[in-house]
């Protein structure tokens, strides 16, 4: 189950990164056949984002009501099949490609909330750190593989080189989707081959299985829940800071240090590799902390998440004072992104702690708003770094991002919780149903009299 979802995220991340490779080829007349200025490139990249954000919340809600498996599998299948059409649509014209990218975004929107909803149905509380990290950090591992492989395909691939990137990963994604839809089941109760002992263990550990009932989403309770706000703020801060780490810092290195990290596939994959390795290691530490009885879920999430967000904040501050030492900056970037892997065992799986039944709904909201927050990083940098760019101006950008990381990490550390919230208690469904039944009987009796 977890392995399949990990594969989903790998292909998903490859898809996002590869779109930027096309942009790089398309944006330079000397390197590719498509001469599109920076404005058109921006609209092209944002077309995927619009589709992605548009389907997040609706499918998070639908997955709670109708199940997650088919929304996730079919969404990824749409993403993969339309990925195969990217080269053809690019040759047909700019707006054809924009339409294909928009549809890819629509297909990818359900993936994160539906993944979270399925994890809530399968993963016992004491295994959430390592299983959650294993699934979501698959995105980083996929990027480690896809970046150098994309370079090879671009250089030696068929149909002109770069189109083979989309053909290969589109085919891999399609095969994965078919395997997922045939082999994966919505929850332990519907799995025909799981042992009774394992099924009982999972269901009893989850206390009121996430798929046992489908009550109305308690919107008022969620909106007024501080633990939910702690996750939301941490998620928004993460996306803002990560945009700076992985997009703006390399741009700084190219503009100021004259070192193009993106041109070196091996070096550019190091931060992703570091993040994957650290997330795997710290997830086992997090689950050990909980299983040992020395730390509860809440304190474990606070500690690990603080490492995951304060580490990158410190890295950004140090990077702004490295002078002209490009390799020192690369080292700091790698360490900072590596430590960022702690967020998978921090706020990322915390949705499952506070509300396993509504985890997909919560994730759809936090992920949607966090992606919007991530857009603010390059916009802010654009206002600060007006021509000519300087190290002093970039230092302001890094300090702002570090400040966002720190404030959001502290907010999470103060207000987050590892306890299942009262509004997610399945026992209250019975009380509510009983109360509604009594009120119905009373109304019928009064009408009869």
XYZ file of C-alpha atoms in Angstrom:
449
model
C 0.000 0.000 0.000
C 2.609 2.554 1.114
C 4.992 1.498 -1.643
C 2.379 2.182 -4.312
C 1.651 5.619 -2.947
C 5.358 6.342 -2.756
C 5.561 5.554 -6.463
C 2.725 7.985 -7.078
C 4.615 10.826 -5.510
C 7.818 9.961 -7.339
C 6.147 10.214 -10.731
C 4.261 13.311 -9.625
C 7.442 15.155 -8.662
C 9.186 14.108 -11.845
C 6.303 15.489 -13.823
C 6.558 18.907 -12.144
C 10.333 19.155 -12.503
C 10.330 18.018 -16.104
C 7.941 20.770 -17.117
C 10.618 23.218 -16.098
C 13.136 21.408 -18.294
C 10.898 22.070 -21.290
C 10.666 25.685 -20.245
C 14.449 25.888 -20.174
C 14.661 24.492 -23.676
C 11.743 26.534 -24.901
C 12.934 29.768 -23.405
C 16.253 29.788 -25.259
C 16.230 30.041 -28.996
C 19.741 28.578 -29.132
C 18.696 25.434 -27.239
C 15.221 24.629 -28.518
C 12.614 25.103 -31.178
C 10.144 27.169 -29.126
C 10.916 30.860 -28.759
C 8.696 32.006 -25.868
C 9.554 35.042 -23.769
C 9.628 34.991 -19.967
C 6.025 36.242 -19.734
C 4.717 33.353 -21.828
C 6.855 30.913 -19.862
C 5.334 32.235 -16.638
C 1.780 31.778 -17.910
C 2.657 28.317 -19.138
C 4.019 27.182 -15.783
C 1.152 28.785 -13.873
C -1.463 27.013 -16.049
C -0.579 23.748 -14.313
C -0.838 25.421 -10.907
C -4.330 26.795 -11.606
C -5.613 23.310 -12.384
C -3.810 21.853 -9.389
C -5.250 24.305 -6.885
C -8.745 24.160 -8.407
C -9.285 20.456 -7.627
C -7.605 20.226 -4.210
C -10.483 21.054 -1.874
C -13.391 19.591 -3.924
C -11.703 16.210 -4.221
C -10.601 16.271 -0.600
C -14.285 16.503 0.313
C -15.414 13.969 -2.308
C -12.758 11.478 -1.187
C -14.176 11.583 2.328
C -17.623 10.723 1.028
C -16.877 8.280 -1.789
C -13.408 6.942 -1.027
C -9.946 7.923 -2.243
C -8.634 5.086 -4.379
C -10.256 5.940 -7.702
C -9.853 9.702 -7.365
C -6.147 9.180 -6.701
C -5.564 6.535 -9.370
C -7.620 8.154 -12.120
C -6.218 11.602 -11.296
C -2.679 10.285 -11.661
C -3.669 8.451 -14.857
C -4.972 11.714 -16.375
C -1.741 13.401 -15.373
C 0.355 10.642 -16.973
C -1.636 10.315 -20.209
C -1.638 14.052 -20.828
C 2.079 14.076 -20.028
C 2.506 11.921 -23.124
C 0.770 14.684 -25.118
C 3.113 17.486 -24.004
C 5.543 17.262 -26.970
C 2.726 17.069 -29.546
C 0.786 19.947 -27.954
C 3.930 22.088 -27.827
C 4.421 21.591 -31.551
C 0.774 22.375 -32.264
C 1.043 25.705 -30.481
C 1.505 27.556 -27.232
C -2.155 27.501 -26.174
C -2.493 23.775 -26.850
C 0.384 23.146 -24.445
C -1.164 25.472 -21.883
C -4.413 23.487 -22.086
C -2.596 20.171 -21.631
C -0.714 21.520 -18.611
C -3.951 22.826 -17.097
C -5.584 19.388 -17.447
C -2.490 17.783 -15.894
C -2.929 20.109 -12.951
C -6.580 19.123 -12.633
C -5.550 15.475 -12.524
C -2.822 16.021 -9.968
C -4.962 18.060 -7.569
C -6.617 15.060 -5.860
C -3.352 13.193 -5.273
C -2.136 14.703 -1.993
C -5.493 14.885 -0.125
C -6.477 11.410 -1.363
C -3.096 9.987 -0.369
C -3.551 11.432 3.096
C -7.072 10.022 3.354
C -5.826 6.541 2.424
C -2.948 6.715 4.892
C -5.489 7.503 7.615
C -7.260 4.237 6.847
C -4.174 2.061 6.746
C -1.461 3.362 9.080
C -1.611 2.786 12.884
C -0.642 5.842 15.003
C 2.758 4.494 16.110
C 3.842 3.894 12.500
C 2.685 7.186 10.976
C 6.062 8.936 11.087
C 8.030 6.414 9.065
C 5.168 5.400 6.763
C 4.186 9.026 6.111
C 7.805 9.958 5.435
C 8.272 6.898 3.224
C 5.312 7.896 1.064
C 5.840 11.663 0.821
C 9.637 11.617 0.684
C 9.250 9.416 -2.385
C 8.863 12.731 -4.185
C 12.454 13.626 -3.277
C 13.774 10.189 -4.228
C 11.947 10.426 -7.558
C 13.585 13.780 -8.224
C 17.035 12.361 -7.455
C 16.449 9.773 -10.192
C 14.606 11.978 -12.673
C 17.021 14.922 -12.797
C 20.109 13.097 -14.119
C 17.922 10.719 -16.183
C 16.222 13.714 -17.796
C 19.617 15.057 -18.795
C 20.513 11.747 -20.419
C 17.177 11.489 -22.246
C 17.420 15.106 -23.378
C 20.840 14.432 -24.853
C 20.380 10.953 -26.301
C 16.613 10.341 -26.364
C 14.458 9.771 -29.423
C 12.207 12.288 -31.216
C 14.632 15.135 -30.782
C 15.760 14.419 -27.237
C 13.603 16.341 -24.784
C 10.237 14.793 -25.899
C 11.497 11.388 -24.774
C 11.504 12.690 -21.191
C 7.730 13.033 -21.303
C 7.224 9.781 -23.205
C 9.268 7.763 -20.700
C 7.799 9.236 -17.532
C 4.315 9.363 -19.017
C 4.557 5.638 -19.777
C 5.934 4.872 -16.308
C 3.128 6.864 -14.726
C 0.472 5.100 -16.804
C 1.804 1.651 -15.868
C 1.908 2.653 -12.199
C -1.698 3.882 -12.306
C -2.979 0.640 -13.812
C -1.087 -1.390 -11.194
C -2.383 0.858 -8.425
C -6.017 0.575 -9.506
C -5.769 -3.218 -9.792
C -3.711 -3.986 -6.678
C -4.569 -1.374 -4.041
C -7.694 -1.385 -1.873
C -9.492 1.473 -0.168
C -9.127 0.164 3.384
C -8.255 -3.030 5.324
C -11.897 -4.119 5.457
C -12.189 -4.300 1.657
C -8.845 -6.077 1.115
C -9.486 -9.756 0.214
C -6.016 -11.074 1.062
C -5.062 -9.306 4.291
C -4.869 -11.607 7.332
C -7.547 -11.307 9.996
C -4.944 -10.600 12.672
C -3.450 -7.707 10.706
C -6.883 -6.357 9.863
C -7.953 -6.425 13.516
C -4.682 -4.801 14.581
C -5.054 -1.912 12.128
C -8.749 -1.323 12.829
C -8.339 -1.445 16.610
C -5.281 0.840 16.466
C -7.198 3.431 14.451
C -10.107 3.596 16.969
C -13.158 4.200 14.878
C -11.785 3.315 11.471
C -11.506 6.284 9.137
C -13.793 4.626 6.642
C -16.335 3.253 9.100
C -18.711 6.168 8.706
C -19.090 9.300 6.649
C -20.513 12.005 8.891
C -20.810 15.615 7.754
C -17.530 17.518 7.881
C -17.511 19.587 11.116
C -16.450 22.821 9.419
C -17.075 25.081 12.392
C -15.046 22.887 14.737
C -12.193 22.618 12.227
C -12.010 26.364 11.591
C -11.991 27.091 15.328
C -9.381 24.397 16.088
C -5.952 25.755 17.093
C -4.172 22.456 16.282
C -5.544 22.709 12.726
C -4.349 26.306 12.445
C -0.927 25.232 13.730
C -0.658 22.712 10.881
C -1.935 25.242 8.331
C 0.541 27.944 9.396
C 3.429 25.453 9.418
C 2.446 24.195 5.957
C 2.251 27.716 4.533
C 5.608 28.636 6.042
C 7.117 25.437 4.639
C 6.042 26.170 1.073
C 7.226 29.767 1.275
C 10.620 28.768 2.656
C 11.030 25.789 0.332
C 10.422 27.996 -2.705
C 13.286 30.169 -1.510
C 15.570 27.212 -0.839
C 14.977 25.330 -4.062
C 14.146 28.102 -6.548
C 15.472 31.450 -5.355
C 18.736 30.335 -3.753
C 19.924 28.639 -6.989
C 18.930 31.814 -8.855
C 21.027 33.829 -6.399
C 23.985 31.535 -7.004
C 23.674 32.058 -10.746
C 23.225 35.847 -10.576
C 25.688 36.707 -7.812
C 28.118 33.786 -7.579
C 27.965 32.929 -11.294
C 27.497 29.257 -10.449
C 24.631 27.500 -12.229
C 23.693 24.587 -9.969
C 20.836 23.600 -12.304
C 23.284 22.950 -15.148
C 24.903 20.157 -13.126
C 22.390 17.322 -12.748
C 24.402 15.511 -10.074
C 25.032 18.555 -7.888
C 21.472 19.833 -8.284
C 20.090 16.496 -7.060
C 22.171 16.529 -3.845
C 19.672 18.609 -1.774
C 16.829 16.256 -2.742
C 18.953 13.218 -1.874
C 19.879 14.735 1.490
C 16.213 15.478 2.220
C 15.178 11.926 1.341
C 17.899 10.306 3.475
C 17.272 12.526 6.504
C 13.497 12.138 6.292
C 13.891 8.349 6.341
C 16.252 8.418 9.326
C 14.334 10.941 11.417
C 11.011 9.174 10.780
C 12.328 6.064 12.516
C 13.582 8.228 15.358
C 10.150 9.860 15.654
C 8.313 6.539 15.822
C 10.863 5.258 18.362
C 10.272 8.343 20.509
C 6.542 7.580 20.542
C 6.853 3.802 20.990
C 9.334 4.182 23.839
C 6.711 5.995 25.890
C 9.133 8.836 26.668
C 7.414 11.224 24.302
C 3.790 11.511 23.245
C 2.654 12.217 19.676
C 2.376 15.948 20.284
C 5.851 16.532 21.725
C 7.418 14.298 19.061
C 5.781 16.267 16.250
C 6.897 19.576 17.815
C 10.539 18.494 18.210
C 10.932 16.899 14.773
C 9.099 19.712 12.999
C 11.287 22.305 14.728
C 14.347 20.568 13.289
C 12.656 20.435 9.885
C 11.882 24.176 9.775
C 14.438 25.881 12.009
C 17.291 24.011 10.269
C 16.509 25.522 6.846
C 15.984 28.935 8.465
C 19.509 28.859 9.885
C 20.841 27.646 6.536
C 19.254 30.615 4.738
C 20.755 33.056 7.217
C 24.228 31.519 6.883
C 23.931 31.346 3.075
C 23.363 35.089 2.942
C 26.833 35.629 4.469
C 28.905 33.087 2.529
C 30.403 35.728 0.309
C 31.544 34.444 -3.086
C 32.164 30.861 -2.034
C 29.821 28.928 -4.322
C 30.658 25.464 -3.008
C 30.112 26.543 0.580
C 26.697 27.828 -0.498
C 25.940 24.485 -2.187
C 26.923 22.682 1.030
C 24.690 24.923 3.132
C 21.825 24.498 0.664
C 22.205 20.714 0.835
C 22.277 20.670 4.649
C 19.339 23.060 4.917
C 17.150 21.109 2.489
C 18.252 17.865 4.124
C 17.119 18.983 7.577
C 13.865 20.118 5.986
C 13.016 16.417 5.679
C 11.886 16.552 9.302
C 8.592 18.138 8.248
C 7.287 14.776 6.979
C 7.325 13.416 10.538
C 6.266 16.810 11.859
C 3.251 18.764 10.634
C 2.831 16.671 7.470
C 1.486 13.581 9.267
C -0.056 15.588 12.091
C -3.333 15.755 10.145
C -3.625 12.011 10.793
C -3.056 12.494 14.525
C -5.703 15.111 15.161
C -8.326 13.826 12.724
C -7.821 10.490 10.931
C -11.405 10.530 9.587
C -11.062 13.997 8.032
C -7.320 13.906 7.277
C -7.876 14.160 3.514
C -10.161 17.165 3.918
C -7.686 18.903 6.229
C -4.800 18.207 3.862
C -6.744 19.547 0.873
C -7.160 22.881 2.660
C -3.640 23.193 4.065
C -1.987 22.061 0.821
C -4.092 24.425 -1.294
C -3.379 27.478 0.872
C 0.269 26.476 1.289
C 0.746 26.391 -2.480
C -0.728 29.882 -2.692
C 1.683 31.009 0.041
C 4.570 29.496 -1.914
C 3.794 31.830 -4.815
C 4.513 34.800 -2.568
C 8.231 33.939 -2.301
C 9.194 34.725 -5.920
C 6.780 37.683 -5.974
C 8.420 39.156 -2.856
C 11.875 38.557 -4.292
C 10.835 40.254 -7.518
C 9.909 43.449 -5.648
C 13.151 43.465 -3.641
C 15.653 42.439 -6.290
C 15.166 45.157 -8.849
C 17.937 45.575 -11.400
C 20.796 45.371 -10.753
C 20.715 42.384 -8.335
C 23.137 42.551 -5.413
C 24.168 40.370 -2.509
C 22.650 42.870 -0.059
C 19.243 42.660 -1.777
C 19.360 38.873 -1.817
C 20.254 38.895 1.879
C 16.937 40.649 2.582
C 15.093 37.927 0.625
C 16.806 35.166 2.605
C 16.202 36.887 5.941
C 12.489 37.266 5.189
C 12.213 33.573 4.315
C 14.173 32.587 7.408
C 11.857 34.773 9.484
C 8.791 33.089 7.949
C 10.251 29.664 8.752
C 10.992 30.653 12.357
C 7.637 32.306 13.079
C 5.665 29.411 11.570
C 7.786 26.794 13.368
C 7.276 28.540 16.714
C 3.533 28.886 16.129
C 3.363 25.173 15.421
C 5.483 24.305 18.465
C 3.160 26.309 20.739
C -0.294 25.448 19.397
C -0.031 22.025 17.722
C -1.357 18.831 19.264
C -0.855 15.112 18.786
C -4.201 14.145 20.267
C -7.261 13.178 18.269
C -9.622 16.117 18.488
C -13.057 15.861 20.133
C -14.838 16.780 16.895
C -13.349 13.663 15.249
C -14.650 11.260 17.914
C -16.734 8.505 16.206
C -18.656 7.931 19.446
C -20.265 11.332 18.995
C -21.775 10.171 15.703
C -23.880 7.644 17.622
C -24.892 10.262 20.181
C -25.790 12.653 17.390
C -27.761 10.004 15.478
C -29.566 8.989 18.671
C -30.411 12.617 19.421
C -31.645 13.197 15.861
C -33.728 10.012 16.095
C -35.376 11.110 19.336
C -36.128 14.520 17.849
C -37.705 12.853 14.802
C -39.872 10.593 16.994
C -40.907 13.591 19.086
C -41.871 15.553 15.971
C -43.883 12.660 14.547
C -45.679 12.128 17.895
C -46.562 15.813 18.211
C -47.870 15.859 14.633
C -49.979 12.738 15.271
C -51.542 14.254 18.390
